[in-house]
PDB file of C-alpha atoms and ligand atoms in Angstrom:
ATOM      1  CA  UNK A   1      -3.609  -6.980 -16.362  1.00  0.00           C
ATOM      2  CA  UNK A   2      -4.569  -7.251 -12.664  1.00  0.00           C
ATOM      3  CA  UNK A   3      -4.552 -10.680 -11.054  1.00  0.00           C
ATOM      4  CA  UNK A   4      -6.198  -9.874  -7.727  1.00  0.00           C
ATOM      5  CA  UNK A   5      -6.465  -7.257  -5.007  1.00  0.00           C
ATOM      6  CA  UNK A   6      -3.178  -7.742  -3.173  1.00  0.00           C
ATOM      7  CA  UNK A   7      -3.916  -5.358  -0.321  1.00  0.00           C
ATOM      8  CA  UNK A   8      -5.857  -2.388   0.925  1.00  0.00           C
ATOM      9  CA  UNK A   9      -3.669   0.188   2.656  1.00  0.00           C
ATOM     10  CA  UNK A  10      -5.255   1.809   5.707  1.00  0.00           C
ATOM     11  CA  UNK A  11      -3.818   4.923   7.364  1.00  0.00           C
ATOM     12  CA  UNK A  12      -3.792   4.688  11.172  1.00  0.00           C
ATOM     13  CA  UNK A  13      -2.459   6.894  13.963  1.00  0.00           C
ATOM     14  CA  UNK A  14      -1.497   4.070  16.328  1.00  0.00           C
ATOM     15  CA  UNK A  15      -0.270   0.854  14.695  1.00  0.00           C
ATOM     16  CA  UNK A  16      -0.411  -1.289  17.846  1.00  0.00           C
ATOM     17  CA  UNK A  17      -3.988  -0.259  18.601  1.00  0.00           C
ATOM     18  CA  UNK A  18      -5.013  -0.895  14.996  1.00  0.00           C
ATOM     19  CA  UNK A  19      -3.351  -4.340  14.925  1.00  0.00           C
ATOM     20  CA  UNK A  20      -5.152  -5.288  18.145  1.00  0.00           C
ATOM     21  CA  UNK A  21      -8.451  -4.065  16.718  1.00  0.00           C
ATOM     22  CA  UNK A  22      -8.129  -6.181  13.527  1.00  0.00           C
ATOM     23  CA  UNK A  23      -7.033  -9.221  15.556  1.00  0.00           C
ATOM     24  CA  UNK A  24      -9.861  -8.948  18.071  1.00  0.00           C
ATOM     25  CA  UNK A  25     -12.712  -7.930  15.828  1.00  0.00           C
ATOM     26  CA  UNK A  26     -11.891  -9.473  12.437  1.00  0.00           C
ATOM     27  CA  UNK A  27      -9.668 -12.376  13.528  1.00  0.00           C
ATOM     28  CA  UNK A  28      -6.811 -11.372  11.224  1.00  0.00           C
ATOM     29  CA  UNK A  29      -3.163 -12.138  12.019  1.00  0.00           C
ATOM     30  CA  UNK A  30      -0.004 -10.177  11.384  1.00  0.00           C
ATOM     31  CA  UNK A  31       2.201 -11.893   8.804  1.00  0.00           C
ATOM     32  CA  UNK A  32       4.835  -9.172   8.435  1.00  0.00           C
ATOM     33  CA  UNK A  33       5.938  -5.996  10.155  1.00  0.00           C
ATOM     34  CA  UNK A  34       8.225  -3.598   8.355  1.00  0.00           C
ATOM     35  CA  UNK A  35       9.408  -0.006   8.395  1.00  0.00           C
ATOM     36  CA  UNK A  36      10.115   1.783   5.119  1.00  0.00           C
ATOM     37  CA  UNK A  37      12.030   4.914   6.061  1.00  0.00           C
ATOM     38  CA  UNK A  38      12.070   6.316   2.520  1.00  0.00           C
ATOM     39  CA  UNK A  39       8.242   6.080   2.558  1.00  0.00           C
ATOM     40  CA  UNK A  40       8.038   7.321   6.159  1.00  0.00           C
ATOM     41  CA  UNK A  41       5.894   4.410   7.382  1.00  0.00           C
ATOM     42  CA  UNK A  42       5.739   1.646   9.936  1.00  0.00           C
ATOM     43  CA  UNK A  43       3.402  -1.067   8.739  1.00  0.00           C
ATOM     44  CA  UNK A  44       1.783  -4.365   9.592  1.00  0.00           C
ATOM     45  CA  UNK A  45       0.423  -6.759   6.979  1.00  0.00           C
ATOM     46  CA  UNK A  46      -2.703  -8.550   8.227  1.00  0.00           C
ATOM     47  CA  UNK A  47      -3.513 -11.618   6.145  1.00  0.00           C
ATOM     48  CA  UNK A  48      -7.057 -11.992   4.829  1.00  0.00           C
ATOM     49  CA  UNK A  49      -6.534 -14.915   2.444  1.00  0.00           C
ATOM     50  CA  UNK A  50      -3.874 -17.213   1.076  1.00  0.00           C
ATOM     51  CA  UNK A  51      -3.783 -18.189  -2.599  1.00  0.00           C
ATOM     52  CA  UNK A  52      -1.313 -19.861  -4.960  1.00  0.00           C
ATOM     53  CA  UNK A  53      -0.899 -16.641  -6.917  1.00  0.00           C
ATOM     54  CA  UNK A  54      -0.273 -14.596  -3.735  1.00  0.00           C
ATOM     55  CA  UNK A  55      -2.310 -13.675  -0.682  1.00  0.00           C
ATOM     56  CA  UNK A  56      -4.474 -10.705   0.136  1.00  0.00           C
ATOM     57  CA  UNK A  57      -3.922  -8.364   3.038  1.00  0.00           C
ATOM     58  CA  UNK A  58      -4.963  -5.308   4.965  1.00  0.00           C
ATOM     59  CA  UNK A  59      -1.844  -3.155   5.239  1.00  0.00           C
ATOM     60  CA  UNK A  60      -1.952  -0.941   8.332  1.00  0.00           C
ATOM     61  CA  UNK A  61       0.194   2.171   7.865  1.00  0.00           C
ATOM     62  CA  UNK A  62       1.371   4.496  10.628  1.00  0.00           C
ATOM     63  CA  UNK A  63       3.490   7.460   9.558  1.00  0.00           C
ATOM     64  CA  UNK A  64       6.982   7.773  11.013  1.00  0.00           C
ATOM     65  CA  UNK A  65       7.039  11.487  10.157  1.00  0.00           C
ATOM     66  CA  UNK A  66       4.387  14.115   9.523  1.00  0.00           C
ATOM     67  CA  UNK A  67       5.629  15.166   6.073  1.00  0.00           C
ATOM     68  CA  UNK A  68       5.371  11.617   4.660  1.00  0.00           C
ATOM     69  CA  UNK A  69       2.565  10.576   2.262  1.00  0.00           C
ATOM     70  CA  UNK A  70       0.623   8.837   5.051  1.00  0.00           C
ATOM     71  CA  UNK A  71       1.334  11.658   7.535  1.00  0.00           C
ATOM     72  CA  UNK A  72      -0.073  14.244   5.128  1.00  0.00           C
ATOM     73  CA  UNK A  73      -3.051  12.004   4.321  1.00  0.00           C
ATOM     74  CA  UNK A  74      -3.917  11.599   8.023  1.00  0.00           C
ATOM     75  CA  UNK A  75      -3.688  15.341   8.647  1.00  0.00           C
ATOM     76  CA  UNK A  76      -6.022  16.004   5.725  1.00  0.00           C
ATOM     77  CA  UNK A  77      -8.504  13.118   5.963  1.00  0.00           C
ATOM     78  CA  UNK A  78      -8.045  11.349   9.282  1.00  0.00           C
ATOM     79  CA  UNK A  79      -7.832   7.570   9.508  1.00  0.00           C
ATOM     80  CA  UNK A  80      -9.183   5.462   6.653  1.00  0.00           C
ATOM     81  CA  UNK A  81      -8.464   3.801   3.314  1.00  0.00           C
ATOM     82  CA  UNK A  82      -5.248   5.216   1.863  1.00  0.00           C
ATOM     83  CA  UNK A  83      -4.673   3.112  -1.267  1.00  0.00           C
ATOM     84  CA  UNK A  84      -5.493  -0.074  -3.157  1.00  0.00           C
ATOM     85  CA  UNK A  85      -2.738  -2.444  -4.217  1.00  0.00           C
ATOM     86  CA  UNK A  86      -3.469  -4.631  -7.269  1.00  0.00           C
ATOM     87  CA  UNK A  87      -1.485  -7.783  -7.996  1.00  0.00           C
ATOM     88  CA  UNK A  88       0.256  -7.898 -11.378  1.00  0.00           C
ATOM     89  CA  UNK A  89       2.428 -10.564 -12.955  1.00  0.00           C
ATOM     90  CA  UNK A  90       4.990  -8.115 -14.337  1.00  0.00           C
ATOM     91  CA  UNK A  91       5.114  -4.650 -12.776  1.00  0.00           C
ATOM     92  CA  UNK A  92       7.381  -3.177 -15.479  1.00  0.00           C
ATOM     93  CA  UNK A  93       5.038  -4.346 -18.231  1.00  0.00           C
ATOM     94  CA  UNK A  94       2.018  -3.012 -16.328  1.00  0.00           C
ATOM     95  CA  UNK A  95       3.727   0.383 -15.852  1.00  0.00           C
ATOM     96  CA  UNK A  96       4.533   0.571 -19.563  1.00  0.00           C
ATOM     97  CA  UNK A  97       0.945  -0.297 -20.469  1.00  0.00           C
ATOM     98  CA  UNK A  98      -0.680   2.143 -18.010  1.00  0.00           C
ATOM     99  CA  UNK A  99       1.877   4.903 -18.638  1.00  0.00           C
ATOM    100  CA  UNK A 100       1.203   4.515 -22.353  1.00  0.00           C
ATOM    101  CA  UNK A 101      -2.433   5.432 -21.691  1.00  0.00           C
ATOM    102  CA  UNK A 102      -1.283   8.792 -20.316  1.00  0.00           C
ATOM    103  CA  UNK A 103      -1.904   8.004 -16.651  1.00  0.00           C
ATOM    104  CA  UNK A 104       0.650   9.766 -14.429  1.00  0.00           C
ATOM    105  CA  UNK A 105       3.071   7.407 -12.713  1.00  0.00           C
ATOM    106  CA  UNK A 106       4.357   8.325  -9.259  1.00  0.00           C
ATOM    107  CA  UNK A 107       7.058   5.712  -9.833  1.00  0.00           C
ATOM    108  CA  UNK A 108       8.365   5.466 -13.383  1.00  0.00           C
ATOM    109  CA  UNK A 109      10.378   2.445 -12.252  1.00  0.00           C
ATOM    110  CA  UNK A 110       9.464  -0.244  -9.724  1.00  0.00           C
ATOM    111  CA  UNK A 111      10.858  -0.060  -6.211  1.00  0.00           C
ATOM    112  CA  UNK A 112      11.032  -2.395  -3.224  1.00  0.00           C
ATOM    113  CA  UNK A 113       7.790  -2.855  -1.294  1.00  0.00           C
ATOM    114  CA  UNK A 114       6.442  -4.979   1.523  1.00  0.00           C
ATOM    115  CA  UNK A 115       7.379  -8.637   1.831  1.00  0.00           C
ATOM    116  CA  UNK A 116       9.922  -8.435  -0.999  1.00  0.00           C
ATOM    117  CA  UNK A 117       7.416  -7.278  -3.613  1.00  0.00           C
ATOM    118  CA  UNK A 118       8.290  -5.031  -6.517  1.00  0.00           C
ATOM    119  CA  UNK A 119       5.858  -2.089  -6.467  1.00  0.00           C
ATOM    120  CA  UNK A 120       4.944   1.166  -8.192  1.00  0.00           C
ATOM    121  CA  UNK A 121       2.310   3.835  -7.466  1.00  0.00           C
ATOM    122  CA  UNK A 122      -0.010   5.611  -9.912  1.00  0.00           C
ATOM    123  CA  UNK A 123      -1.046   9.184  -9.222  1.00  0.00           C
ATOM    124  CA  UNK A 124      -4.485   9.477  -7.537  1.00  0.00           C
ATOM    125  CA  UNK A 125      -5.329  12.560  -9.606  1.00  0.00           C
ATOM    126  CA  UNK A 126      -5.349  10.340 -12.737  1.00  0.00           C
ATOM    127  CA  UNK A 127      -7.060   7.321 -11.155  1.00  0.00           C
ATOM    128  CA  UNK A 128     -10.359   8.739  -9.981  1.00  0.00           C
ATOM    129  CA  UNK A 129      -9.004   9.943  -6.642  1.00  0.00           C
ATOM    130  CA  UNK A 130      -7.812   6.482  -5.571  1.00  0.00           C
ATOM    131  CA  UNK A 131      -4.090   6.141  -4.903  1.00  0.00           C
ATOM    132  CA  UNK A 132      -3.259   2.919  -6.756  1.00  0.00           C
ATOM    133  CA  UNK A 133      -0.308   0.595  -6.276  1.00  0.00           C
ATOM    134  CA  UNK A 134       0.883  -2.172  -8.605  1.00  0.00           C
ATOM    135  CA  UNK A 135       2.337  -5.152  -6.757  1.00  0.00           C
ATOM    136  CA  UNK A 136       4.447  -7.917  -8.261  1.00  0.00           C
ATOM    137  CA  UNK A 137       4.778 -10.351  -5.380  1.00  0.00           C
ATOM    138  CA  UNK A 138       8.190 -11.796  -4.550  1.00  0.00           C
ATOM    139  CA  UNK A 139       8.770 -15.222  -6.094  1.00  0.00           C
ATOM    140  CA  UNK A 140       7.729 -17.944  -3.658  1.00  0.00           C
ATOM    141  CA  UNK A 141      10.606 -19.756  -1.932  1.00  0.00           C
TER     142      UNK A 141
HETATM  143  C1  MC0 B   1      -2.636  12.468  -1.728  1.00  0.00           C
HETATM  144  N1  MC0 B   1      -3.765  12.673  -2.438  1.00  0.00           N
HETATM  145  C2  MC0 B   1      -4.508  11.558  -2.380  1.00  0.00           C
HETATM  146  C3  MC0 B   1      -3.779  10.645  -1.601  1.00  0.00           C
HETATM  147  N2  MC0 B   1      -2.615  11.230  -1.216  1.00  0.00           N
HETATM  148  N3  MC0 B   1      -5.705  11.270  -2.926  1.00  0.00           N
HETATM  149  C4  MC0 B   1      -6.198  10.042  -2.676  1.00  0.00           C
HETATM  150  N4  MC0 B   1      -5.556   9.097  -1.909  1.00  0.00           N
HETATM  151  C5  MC0 B   1      -4.358   9.376  -1.373  1.00  0.00           C
HETATM  152  N5  MC0 B   1      -3.749   8.457  -0.632  1.00  0.00           N
HETATM  153  C6  MC0 B   1      -4.169  13.908  -3.103  1.00  0.00           C
HETATM  154  C7  MC0 B   1      -4.236  15.050  -2.117  1.00  0.00           C
HETATM  155  O1  MC0 B   1      -5.497  15.099  -1.473  1.00  0.00           O
HETATM  156  C8  MC0 B   1      -3.991  16.246  -2.993  1.00  0.00           C
HETATM  157  O2  MC0 B   1      -5.185  16.630  -3.636  1.00  0.00           O
HETATM  158  C9  MC0 B   1      -3.024  15.734  -4.034  1.00  0.00           C
HETATM  159  O3  MC0 B   1      -3.175  14.300  -4.049  1.00  0.00           O
HETATM  160  C10 MC0 B   1      -1.576  16.051  -3.699  1.00  0.00           C
HETATM  161  O4  MC0 B   1      -1.280  15.486  -2.421  1.00  0.00           O
HETATM  162  P1  MC0 B   1      -0.074  15.999  -1.516  1.00  0.00           P
HETATM  163  O5  MC0 B   1       0.131  15.012  -0.409  1.00  0.00           O
HETATM  164  O6  MC0 B   1      -0.282  17.394  -1.125  1.00  0.00           O
HETATM  165  O7  MC0 B   1       1.098  16.046  -2.562  1.00  0.00           O
HETATM  166  P2  MC0 B   1       2.316  15.193  -3.008  1.00  0.00           P
HETATM  167  O8  MC0 B   1       2.452  15.465  -4.460  1.00  0.00           O
HETATM  168  O9  MC0 B   1       3.475  15.513  -2.102  1.00  0.00           O
HETATM  169  O10 MC0 B   1       1.967  13.636  -2.753  1.00  0.00           O
HETATM  170  C11 MC0 B   1       0.959  12.930  -3.443  1.00  0.00           C
HETATM  171  C12 MC0 B   1       1.524  11.558  -3.896  1.00  0.00           C
HETATM  172  C13 MC0 B   1       2.244  10.924  -2.667  1.00  0.00           C
HETATM  173  C14 MC0 B   1       0.359  10.703  -4.351  1.00  0.00           C
HETATM  174  C15 MC0 B   1       2.513  11.769  -5.053  1.00  0.00           C
HETATM  175  O11 MC0 B   1       1.324  10.730  -1.594  1.00  0.00           O
HETATM  176  C16 MC0 B   1       2.922   9.621  -3.002  1.00  0.00           C
HETATM  177  O12 MC0 B   1       4.033   9.589  -3.530  1.00  0.00           O
HETATM  178  N6  MC0 B   1       2.275   8.471  -2.672  1.00  0.00           N
HETATM  179  C17 MC0 B   1       2.841   7.153  -3.020  1.00  0.00           C
HETATM  180  C18 MC0 B   1       3.705   6.624  -1.903  1.00  0.00           C
HETATM  181  C19 MC0 B   1       2.937   6.308  -0.644  1.00  0.00           C
HETATM  182  O13 MC0 B   1       1.754   6.613  -0.493  1.00  0.00           O
HETATM  183  N7  MC0 B   1       3.636   5.646   0.330  1.00  0.00           N
HETATM  184  C20 MC0 B   1       3.035   5.229   1.592  1.00  0.00           C
HETATM  185  C21 MC0 B   1       2.686   3.794   1.542  1.00  0.00           C
HETATM  186  P3  MC0 B   1      -5.627  18.146  -3.823  1.00  0.00           P
HETATM  187  O14 MC0 B   1      -6.962  18.055  -4.490  1.00  0.00           O
HETATM  188  O15 MC0 B   1      -5.646  18.744  -2.463  1.00  0.00           O
HETATM  189  O16 MC0 B   1      -4.545  18.731  -4.731  1.00  0.00           O
HETATM  190  S1  MC0 B   1       4.118   2.796   1.342  1.00  0.00           S
HETATM  191  C22 MC0 B   1       3.586   1.282   0.848  1.00  0.00           C
HETATM  192  O17 MC0 B   1       2.412   1.074   0.797  1.00  0.00           O
HETATM  193  C23 MC0 B   1       4.649   0.252   0.475  1.00  0.00           C
HETATM  194  C24 MC0 B   1       5.633   0.079   1.595  1.00  0.00           C
HETATM  195  C25 MC0 B   1       4.051  -1.118   0.047  1.00  0.00           C
HETATM  196  O18 MC0 B   1       2.829  -1.274  -0.130  1.00  0.00           O
HETATM  197  O19 MC0 B   1       4.817  -2.055  -0.164  1.00  0.00           O
END
């Protein structure tokens, strides 16, 4: 069902400092910057690899408000890995398959994610404590 690891989401307090750290120390570059107000995040996608089926990224996430998912995570755990995003070919089909196994879906229907992707989250309490995101990448232009 999964085609690759699309991204690893990392919760950070200061997006600009984190971007500079990944550029300087790991040589990664920003390929997209977005804010998702409904998610309460400002983010930067740092590209790790390019591939025909879609790239792979580190997604740096700074909360735009304290009561957001990333804001609450930072208050509880501090900075660190927040979620894993797996690439899928068809996010609706993957949701139906996983939901059918009794795993709680945070999103029963896909919503808009970074870089035009269609995404949905699975509940970390049913996925071994790892917040999990399904990512159907936007069709390539
Ligand atoms: C919360 N929990 C986590 C967790 N966040 N466990 C592992 N990893 C995480 N990231 C655990 C808490 O420790 C707590 O456990 C329990 O889940 C409830 O957490 P809560 O924050 O008190 O409660 P809720 O229900 O308000 O929120 C949890 C939930 C939420 C997973 C539903 O964080 C959510 O909707 N996340 C999906 C959206 C999201 O993360 N958006 C930000 C990235 P205990 O044991 O204390 O009960 S947006 C993004 O990434 C998009 C733009 C993209 O990729 O395209």
